[in-house]
XYZ file of C-alpha atoms in Angstrom:
630
model
C -15.065 -14.377 13.430
C -14.818 -11.038 11.737
C -12.948 -8.478 13.885
C -14.895 -5.438 15.036
C -13.678 -2.267 13.287
C -11.800 0.060 15.586
C -12.513 3.377 13.963
C -14.171 6.509 15.289
C -17.935 6.425 15.020
C -18.202 9.932 13.685
C -16.162 11.443 10.889
C -13.539 13.987 11.790
C -14.826 17.534 11.194
C -13.102 19.561 8.510
C -9.805 20.893 9.815
C -7.946 23.950 8.589
C -4.515 23.502 7.127
C -1.520 25.700 7.774
C 1.816 25.833 9.520
C 0.243 26.694 12.865
C -1.831 23.518 13.016
C 1.072 21.469 11.753
C 3.352 22.911 14.416
C 1.068 21.545 17.134
C 2.028 18.007 16.182
C 5.596 18.229 17.506
C 5.811 21.311 19.738
C 8.655 19.854 21.797
C 10.900 19.294 18.792
C 10.112 22.729 17.365
C 10.762 24.322 20.751
C 14.100 22.515 20.946
C 14.912 23.724 17.422
C 13.941 27.260 18.402
C 16.152 27.093 21.512
C 19.108 25.678 19.573
C 18.781 28.332 16.883
C 18.377 31.077 19.456
C 21.252 29.740 21.558
C 23.523 29.657 18.528
C 22.521 33.209 17.604
C 23.110 34.509 21.131
C 26.513 32.821 21.290
C 27.405 34.364 17.918
C 26.304 37.804 19.183
C 28.233 37.493 22.445
C 31.449 36.386 20.730
C 32.380 39.781 19.101
C 31.949 41.608 22.428
C 34.087 39.041 24.252
C 36.649 39.081 21.459
C 36.827 42.915 21.453
C 37.251 43.045 25.211
C 40.034 40.433 25.059
C 41.823 42.318 22.266
C 41.709 45.540 24.340
C 43.277 43.692 27.277
C 46.051 42.369 25.029
C 46.675 45.801 23.466
C 46.933 47.400 26.895
C 49.973 45.183 27.579
C 48.745 43.659 30.819
C 48.762 39.958 31.751
C 47.352 37.473 29.256
C 43.549 37.531 29.623
C 43.129 33.769 29.934
C 39.547 34.175 31.184
C 38.653 36.182 28.070
C 40.325 33.674 25.764
C 38.516 30.817 27.515
C 35.206 32.682 27.182
C 35.803 33.146 23.435
C 36.557 29.426 23.085
C 33.431 28.463 25.027
C 31.253 30.768 22.948
C 32.730 29.342 19.726
C 32.062 25.772 20.861
C 28.567 26.738 22.024
C 27.748 28.314 18.666
C 29.021 25.233 16.846
C 27.141 22.839 19.122
C 23.870 24.745 18.918
C 24.137 24.960 15.118
C 24.786 21.214 14.886
C 21.783 20.472 17.110
C 19.601 22.773 15.021
C 20.686 20.983 11.847
C 19.779 17.557 13.298
C 16.424 18.790 14.608
C 15.630 20.480 11.303
C 16.091 17.233 9.384
C 14.329 14.903 11.831
C 11.416 17.203 12.617
C 10.903 18.021 8.947
C 10.686 14.302 8.123
C 8.179 13.659 10.920
C 6.003 16.616 9.929
C 6.089 15.511 6.297
C 4.972 12.004 7.279
C 2.155 13.429 9.392
C 0.971 15.806 6.673
C 0.983 13.033 4.071
C -0.970 10.753 6.399
C -3.506 13.456 7.235
C -3.992 14.494 3.616
C -4.335 10.895 2.430
C -6.823 10.176 5.222
C -8.879 13.185 4.134
C -8.941 11.964 0.538
C -9.947 8.438 1.550
C -12.609 9.603 4.013
C -14.338 11.875 1.514
C -16.816 10.837 -1.126
C -14.727 9.568 -4.065
C -16.577 11.831 -6.479
C -15.221 14.820 -4.543
C -11.851 13.398 -3.538
C -10.819 12.327 -7.019
C -11.838 15.554 -8.716
C -8.099 16.273 -8.883
C -6.464 14.328 -11.745
C -4.555 11.280 -10.531
C -1.101 12.505 -11.515
C -1.654 15.889 -9.899
C -3.044 14.185 -6.786
C 0.077 12.024 -6.559
C 2.303 15.097 -6.844
C 0.372 16.854 -4.105
C 0.572 13.871 -1.755
C 4.339 13.521 -2.267
C 6.336 16.585 -3.301
C 3.800 19.195 -2.156
C 3.446 17.743 1.318
C 7.237 17.742 1.719
C 7.393 21.411 0.731
C 4.442 22.432 2.904
C 5.763 20.578 5.955
C 8.962 22.645 5.983
C 7.109 25.804 7.052
C 7.153 25.265 10.863
C 10.759 24.042 10.781
C 11.899 26.937 8.617
C 10.005 29.432 10.778
C 11.547 28.055 13.982
C 15.027 28.192 12.477
C 14.487 31.583 10.893
C 14.402 33.183 14.319
C 18.191 33.003 14.370
C 18.309 34.594 10.930
C 16.354 37.594 12.248
C 18.004 37.712 15.660
C 21.557 37.837 14.302
C 21.278 41.008 12.160
C 19.040 42.825 14.647
C 21.309 41.937 17.559
C 24.345 42.970 15.497
C 22.816 46.367 14.785
C 22.131 46.809 18.506
C 25.747 45.830 19.188
C 26.936 48.457 16.715
C 24.859 51.101 18.497
C 26.327 50.095 21.840
C 29.887 50.344 20.503
C 29.387 53.550 18.527
C 26.171 55.171 17.229
C 27.974 56.711 14.230
C 29.156 53.309 13.058
C 25.632 51.935 13.417
C 24.213 54.920 11.498
C 26.599 54.162 8.629
C 25.172 50.673 8.363
C 21.573 51.877 8.547
C 22.126 54.103 5.507
C 22.121 51.026 3.277
C 19.569 48.981 5.254
C 16.474 50.142 3.236
C 18.068 48.841 0.045
C 18.651 45.477 1.716
C 15.050 45.273 2.962
C 13.711 46.116 -0.516
C 15.932 43.412 -1.977
C 14.534 40.790 0.419
C 10.921 41.820 -0.226
C 11.304 41.596 -3.998
C 13.102 38.270 -3.721
C 10.346 36.726 -1.566
C 7.524 37.838 -3.864
C 9.173 36.694 -7.083
C 10.263 33.372 -5.570
C 6.693 32.600 -4.461
C 5.299 33.314 -7.939
C 7.971 31.292 -9.724
C 7.605 28.386 -7.284
C 3.826 28.198 -7.749
C 4.157 28.204 -11.547
C 6.850 25.516 -11.364
C 4.622 23.290 -9.220
C 1.722 23.662 -11.634
C 3.893 22.590 -14.573
C 5.101 19.585 -12.570
C 1.490 18.562 -11.930
C 0.670 18.660 -15.652
C 3.592 16.341 -16.449
C 2.653 13.974 -13.618
C -0.950 13.801 -14.825
C -0.002 13.086 -18.440
C 2.520 10.458 -17.387
C -0.090 8.688 -15.254
C -2.512 8.688 -18.166
C 0.129 7.169 -20.437
C 1.011 4.452 -17.919
C -2.653 3.540 -17.482
C -3.065 3.268 -21.251
C 0.292 1.675 -22.053
C -1.266 -1.276 -23.894
C -3.411 1.012 -26.037
C -0.396 3.177 -26.868
C 1.657 0.141 -27.887
C -1.171 -1.262 -29.981
C -1.655 2.051 -31.786
C 2.106 2.587 -32.156
C 1.740 6.124 -30.828
C 4.590 5.935 -28.321
C 6.567 8.743 -29.948
C 3.508 10.980 -30.002
C 2.763 10.260 -26.326
C 6.416 10.876 -25.484
C 6.194 14.326 -27.025
C 2.849 15.042 -25.354
C 4.138 14.101 -21.896
C 7.342 16.075 -22.236
C 5.803 19.084 -23.975
C 5.330 20.946 -20.626
C 9.064 20.535 -19.968
C 9.606 23.717 -21.950
C 7.338 25.605 -19.574
C 8.861 23.816 -16.582
C 12.358 24.759 -17.708
C 11.277 28.367 -18.180
C 9.892 28.522 -14.655
C 13.029 26.822 -13.341
C 15.271 29.328 -15.099
C 13.070 32.084 -13.779
C 13.524 30.782 -10.231
C 17.293 30.636 -10.599
C 17.274 34.061 -12.227
C 15.517 35.433 -9.143
C 18.134 33.778 -6.947
C 20.902 35.002 -9.216
C 19.727 38.613 -9.206
C 19.340 38.526 -5.430
C 22.780 36.988 -5.008
C 24.360 39.503 -7.402
C 22.716 42.477 -5.772
C 23.678 41.136 -2.330
C 27.250 40.570 -3.486
C 27.399 44.229 -4.488
C 25.464 45.746 -1.610
C 26.844 43.823 1.360
C 30.560 44.517 0.760
C 29.729 48.207 0.275
C 27.952 48.216 3.626
C 30.909 46.458 5.249
C 33.312 48.929 3.673
C 31.211 51.857 4.852
C 31.040 50.519 8.431
C 34.796 49.836 8.568
C 35.601 53.254 7.101
C 33.495 55.058 9.682
C 34.883 52.800 12.419
C 38.445 53.548 11.318
C 37.758 57.300 11.437
C 36.263 56.951 14.899
C 39.308 54.942 16.008
C 41.602 57.642 14.640
C 39.585 60.242 16.552
C 39.989 58.220 19.739
C 36.230 57.663 20.142
C 36.615 53.861 20.110
C 39.435 51.452 20.809
C 41.040 48.671 18.757
C 38.883 46.054 20.456
C 35.777 48.082 19.658
C 36.778 48.209 15.997
C 37.302 44.431 15.948
C 33.901 43.925 17.579
C 32.294 46.429 15.179
C 33.713 44.596 12.170
C 32.321 41.303 13.482
C 28.932 42.844 14.191
C 28.886 44.398 10.727
C 29.525 40.972 9.226
C 26.608 39.549 11.225
C 24.392 42.502 10.320
C 24.977 42.171 6.597
C 24.265 38.467 7.098
C 20.611 39.433 6.797
C 21.120 38.350 3.221
C 21.199 34.738 4.464
C 17.489 35.143 5.132
C 16.904 34.791 1.404
C 17.143 30.996 1.679
C 14.657 30.845 4.545
C 12.303 33.282 2.834
C 12.483 31.261 -0.374
C 11.669 28.048 1.527
C 8.724 29.730 3.239
C 7.444 31.017 -0.094
C 7.604 27.515 -1.632
C 5.962 26.068 1.445
C 3.135 28.561 1.261
C 2.555 27.831 -2.436
C 2.523 24.085 -1.729
C 0.129 24.539 1.195
C -2.323 26.314 -1.097
C -2.457 23.239 -3.344
C -3.150 21.011 -0.321
C -5.963 23.169 1.046
C -8.646 21.700 -1.291
C -7.724 18.201 -0.083
C -7.444 19.032 3.615
C -10.834 20.758 3.618
C -12.704 17.865 1.971
C -15.815 16.949 3.926
C -15.896 13.348 5.134
C -18.834 11.139 4.268
C -21.690 12.314 6.501
C -23.419 9.772 8.729
C -25.382 9.522 11.955
C -23.181 6.893 13.562
C -25.628 4.045 12.969
C -24.696 0.535 11.965
C -26.457 -2.103 9.874
C -29.298 -4.027 11.487
C -27.758 -7.114 13.144
C -28.402 -10.325 11.272
C -29.857 -8.685 8.171
C -29.880 -10.624 4.918
C -29.009 -7.646 2.709
C -32.466 -6.316 1.814
C -31.744 -3.459 -0.585
C -34.133 -0.615 -1.347
C -33.746 2.436 -3.580
C -36.244 5.270 -3.300
C -36.304 7.838 -6.104
C -32.519 7.711 -6.485
C -30.923 10.165 -8.887
C -27.327 11.051 -9.705
C -26.568 14.195 -11.705
C -23.138 14.936 -13.003
C -21.831 18.115 -11.351
C -18.786 18.587 -13.559
C -16.948 15.353 -12.874
C -18.286 12.105 -11.592
C -17.464 8.453 -11.418
C -19.194 5.177 -11.781
C -16.393 2.985 -10.554
C -14.734 4.260 -7.415
C -12.073 1.735 -6.442
C -9.489 3.925 -8.095
C -8.722 5.278 -11.524
C -6.946 2.037 -12.339
C -10.184 0.147 -11.647
C -12.005 0.477 -14.901
C -15.024 -1.190 -16.438
C -16.268 -1.962 -19.877
C -19.517 -0.180 -19.392
C -18.433 3.112 -20.883
C -19.654 4.928 -17.778
C -18.346 8.452 -17.267
C -15.249 8.523 -15.087
C -14.518 11.129 -12.454
C -11.604 12.455 -14.461
C -13.761 12.857 -17.548
C -15.061 16.007 -19.121
C -17.950 17.947 -17.564
C -21.386 16.916 -18.788
C -24.776 17.872 -17.385
C -26.468 14.657 -18.474
C -28.085 12.850 -15.523
C -26.493 9.494 -14.792
C -29.438 8.036 -12.892
C -32.970 9.392 -12.632
C -35.869 8.310 -10.416
C -34.718 4.769 -9.635
C -37.242 2.893 -7.463
C -36.235 -0.670 -6.691
C -36.430 -3.325 -3.995
C -34.059 -6.283 -3.907
C -35.031 -8.938 -1.346
C -32.208 -10.052 0.935
C -30.246 -13.079 -0.232
C -31.303 -12.801 -3.894
C -29.316 -11.893 -7.004
C -29.881 -8.910 -9.268
C -28.359 -8.587 -12.746
C -27.992 -5.009 -13.981
C -28.043 -4.805 -17.777
C -28.151 -2.069 -20.375
C -26.204 -0.534 -23.188
C -22.936 1.278 -22.602
C -23.517 4.538 -20.775
C -26.880 3.460 -19.369
C -25.743 3.936 -15.762
C -24.942 0.384 -14.682
C -21.665 1.132 -12.911
C -23.104 4.289 -11.367
C -25.898 2.136 -9.950
C -23.333 -0.313 -8.555
C -21.433 2.549 -6.940
C -24.589 4.010 -5.371
C -25.858 0.784 -3.801
C -22.474 0.223 -2.138
C -22.034 3.862 -1.137
C -18.997 4.496 -3.227
C -21.107 7.357 -4.517
C -23.856 9.269 -2.727
C -26.951 10.001 -4.818
C -27.929 13.599 -5.376
C -31.583 12.753 -4.764
C -33.355 9.903 -3.066
C -32.283 7.340 -0.496
C -30.626 3.919 -0.533
C -31.457 1.591 2.383
C -29.788 -1.637 3.478
C -32.024 -3.773 5.692
C -34.134 -0.698 6.376
C -31.273 1.617 7.418
C -30.232 4.473 5.066
C -26.644 4.090 3.873
C -26.024 7.765 4.594
C -26.867 7.169 8.274
C -24.396 4.297 8.696
C -20.894 4.770 10.024
C -18.564 3.857 7.122
C -16.426 1.828 9.548
C -19.459 -0.392 10.234
C -20.839 -0.357 6.715
C -17.685 -1.305 4.783
C -17.337 -4.821 6.277
C -20.883 -5.582 5.114
C -20.228 -4.801 1.436
C -17.744 -6.593 -0.805
C -16.818 -5.283 -4.248
C -15.133 -6.830 -7.271
C -14.174 -4.790 -10.328
C -13.240 -5.367 -13.948
C -9.657 -4.195 -13.356
C -9.063 -4.564 -9.625
C -6.199 -2.942 -7.787
C -3.900 -5.539 -6.220
C -2.379 -4.031 -3.070
C -0.042 -6.078 -0.925
C 3.336 -7.723 -1.336
C 2.307 -11.298 -2.063
C -0.653 -13.047 -3.657
C -1.968 -13.932 -0.203
C -1.641 -10.305 0.925
C -3.751 -9.007 -1.946
C -6.529 -11.541 -1.336
C -6.478 -10.880 2.430
C -6.625 -7.091 1.883
C -9.938 -5.578 2.945
C -11.930 -4.057 5.834
C -10.250 -6.735 7.939
C -7.291 -8.950 7.125
C -8.675 -12.301 6.065
C -7.014 -15.369 7.596
C -5.195 -18.063 5.572
C -8.253 -20.340 5.538
C -10.534 -17.565 4.252
C -7.929 -16.601 1.624
C -7.785 -20.123 0.242
C -11.526 -20.576 0.363
C -11.985 -17.312 -1.526
C -9.408 -18.371 -4.120
C -11.170 -21.688 -4.642
C -14.538 -19.943 -5.085
C -12.979 -17.577 -7.650
C -11.179 -20.482 -9.389
C -7.851 -18.770 -8.679
C -6.303 -21.578 -6.635
C -5.284 -23.449 -9.789
C -2.961 -20.823 -11.262
C -1.804 -19.674 -7.815
C -0.624 -23.238 -7.133
C 1.565 -23.065 -10.248
C 3.383 -19.951 -9.073
C 6.952 -20.405 -7.722
C 5.946 -19.976 -4.056
C 2.193 -20.423 -4.269
C 0.307 -17.886 -2.172
C 3.620 -16.513 -0.854
C 4.751 -15.523 -4.363
C 5.517 -11.779 -4.596
C 3.186 -10.020 -7.009
C 6.212 -8.669 -8.861
C 7.164 -12.280 -9.680
C 3.661 -13.286 -10.724
C 2.848 -12.077 -14.263
C -0.934 -12.080 -14.397
C -3.341 -11.987 -17.297
C -6.444 -9.831 -17.176
C -8.609 -12.809 -16.269
C -6.225 -13.865 -13.488
C -6.273 -10.377 -12.027
C -10.071 -10.478 -12.075
C -10.027 -13.815 -10.265
C -7.785 -12.413 -7.546
C -10.212 -9.494 -7.176
C -13.100 -11.945 -6.934
C -11.159 -14.049 -4.424
C -10.669 -10.938 -2.292
C -14.426 -10.275 -2.360
C -15.239 -13.907 -1.508
C -12.691 -13.837 1.361
C -14.540 -10.920 3.005
C -18.161 -12.090 3.117
C -20.797 -9.555 4.033
C -24.466 -9.145 3.417
C -23.987 -7.437 0.028
C -21.684 -8.492 -2.829
C -21.366 -6.190 -5.843
C -19.634 -7.315 -9.039
C -19.038 -4.379 -11.373
C -18.292 -6.183 -14.630
C -15.982 -8.449 -12.625
C -16.642 -11.518 -14.835
C -15.817 -9.919 -18.179
C -12.267 -11.321 -18.398
C -13.127 -14.915 -17.467
C -13.421 -17.771 -19.893
C -16.841 -19.406 -20.018
C -15.909 -22.484 -17.986
C -14.347 -20.403 -15.203
C -17.311 -18.045 -15.256
C -19.626 -21.025 -14.875
C -17.839 -22.154 -11.710
C -17.722 -18.615 -10.296
C -21.454 -18.210 -10.891
C -22.070 -21.458 -9.031
C -20.039 -20.083 -6.112
C -22.259 -16.994 -6.215
C -25.387 -19.143 -6.212
C -24.146 -20.969 -3.122
C -24.435 -17.658 -1.260
C -28.162 -17.425 -1.977
C -30.147 -16.626 1.142
C -27.047 -15.380 2.983
C -25.853 -12.576 0.713
C -27.467 -10.236 -1.785
C -25.575 -10.224 -5.102
C -25.666 -7.271 -7.499
C -24.006 -8.178 -10.803
C -23.339 -5.653 -13.561
C -23.819 -8.038 -16.474
C -22.855 -7.927 -20.131
C -23.276 -11.593 -20.940
C -26.616 -13.189 -21.551
C -25.783 -16.107 -19.277
C -25.276 -13.805 -16.263
C -28.689 -12.194 -16.763
C -30.355 -15.571 -17.298
C -28.984 -16.940 -14.050
C -30.045 -14.002 -11.826
C -33.225 -14.048 -9.753
C -34.133 -10.677 -11.162
C -32.910 -8.304 -13.879
C -32.737 -4.507 -13.753
C -32.770 -3.076 -17.274
C -31.384 0.479 -17.427
C -31.612 2.837 -20.343
C -30.191 6.380 -20.295
C -30.042 6.336 -16.506
C -33.666 5.306 -16.078
C -35.266 1.995 -15.199
C -36.648 0.585 -18.440
C -37.977 -2.563 -16.798
C -37.383 -5.049 -13.999
C -38.323 -8.665 -13.637
C -37.193 -12.221 -14.329
C -35.045 -12.693 -17.395
C -37.630 -15.029 -18.991
C -40.283 -12.308 -18.916
C -38.021 -9.548 -20.224
C -36.775 -11.794 -23.039
C -40.137 -11.415 -24.750
C -39.279 -7.773 -25.462
C -37.275 -7.451 -28.739
C -35.519 -4.330 -27.440
C -34.330 -6.238 -24.386
C -32.953 -8.943 -26.645
C -31.235 -6.236 -28.678
C -29.206 -5.251 -25.608
C -27.381 -8.586 -25.925
C -26.937 -8.625 -29.701
C -23.427 -7.278 -29.397
C -22.806 -10.107 -26.939
C -23.785 -12.866 -29.393
C -20.260 -14.255 -29.479
C -20.117 -14.409 -25.708
C -23.509 -16.039 -25.529
C -22.536 -18.683 -28.065
C -19.359 -19.412 -26.147
C -21.456 -19.835 -23.023
C -23.716 -22.247 -24.834
C -20.718 -24.314 -25.923
C -19.368 -24.347 -22.368
C -22.755 -25.519 -21.113
C -22.315 -28.712 -23.123
C -19.179 -29.496 -21.123
C -18.817 -31.052 -17.675
C -21.226 -29.741 -15.097
C -23.706 -28.336 -17.595
C -26.492 -30.385 -16.156
C -25.765 -29.294 -12.612
C -27.779 -26.133 -12.978
C -30.831 -25.566 -15.098
C -29.927 -21.959 -15.843
C -27.111 -22.820 -18.214
C -29.153 -25.004 -20.603
C -31.847 -22.352 -20.424
C -29.368 -19.700 -21.569
C -28.356 -21.896 -24.499
C -31.951 -22.423 -25.506
C -32.504 -18.680 -25.526
C -29.471 -18.171 -27.765
C -30.805 -20.711 -30.211
C -34.248 -19.094 -30.092
C -32.732 -15.753 -30.858
């Protein structure tokens, strides 16, 4: 029995991004980090005063101030311990926040309509979900730890005032220069970091494109050209990298010049005050320590740089984190429905970028449909589609390349919401159904399916619920995949990395996955294109066995697939040219012309029909007769 989905009935409302929201995930850890950083800073601030007082006691020639020495030792150990705790909490909390941000961003992408979610090129999306999330997640940790960086110099300045106002005034003379240095450093680091991240995204996108088209590149012998194209942004990346280090270098150089001058000025004034008898030796020792802590404001450059990078990374995540989830009214499919499908005035207009096949960029089709990552085009993809598909029947969708077949397949399974009109499944609009309840009712198979999972069995079992071993093997038999799986070293337990698969074998695993997750609607988006004619014959018989229990929508290129369907939908330029049984449409010469480029496939089908099992189904001899008539 299929497990009941355990997902929320209503989509999560859009949530703002930012360090404040992220900090709410682990407030205890951030509070502990704040306390450790603050404790270390307070211990560091108390140590010069204790040290100065102890030195005065020693200079006075009295008994050894063991209590003062012990206090100095305790403060040193406390500072070291707090700093060590802060370092551990920084690492662990940063990792946990990064994991949470990646999970939340990925969930947002998956919950949104694919047309919107995949508007970002795949390579750039990968960079945002990996490197950018790590950078953005450091903001709360850096902010919690930066408290110590602010507390130390401010507390040191206060300590200088307590010891001697003239010594503190000497330090404050150079403070404006130090503040200006930090401001300039932060602004330039943020700009350089954002430019660097953009160049990284361009490289990631081009590399992903090249990996997806590796076979085409090898066949065209354009590897060297692609190599240069992918690495061409490295020049820009290197320039931004050098710019970043130049900013750091200038800040470090200016700090190296300014901070010693400030120290020298403080010590000179302190020495004069000591000579005048205004302060003691211990006060001078404490003042020198406080001056060192005060000029340590330059250590804030690292924290400010991290915050600047985090802010730039967060800006790139904002478009993903604010994606609207698929809207719905929390309804579910009508219990016991047979998959009655109805489209009322459905239209899909390209709004810049749009997809026909939504399983992922790696899931392609041979239909020539526009992909989401394609170029903007205002041409409508579907217009005014009215159609009713009785439950339990099969519908073949045919048409020339670019006619809208894959867009239609995406709309009827709600991988894509139409811009106009309504799609209903057993009388319930798809847009009103909770995706958690709808997904188990619709199974998809694609021309180039993704194969998630570690083993062959894992990838077949992958779906809205994890199919059991019996369902996995039954699905493999229906897809005619059990034969080659049995020849693998460990059968169904063979790791996918050890199972070199042809295109047709990958398609059969995708079909097996669809068969292993039966619902009331099965959609094959060109999922039979890589099969030989004999295997396709057996797969079509497995589809026919689901008649009456499952509605099958088959994006068809081969004549035999259209001939076998109960009904054919003929699309042309996104519009319905005609619908009806294949035998009736065959009388139209223009309908026959749709399959002229498929003559070779049709002839192969006819030859396969003469083999074993050809007489088991009247549709196959009928297809052969139509080829001969043509």
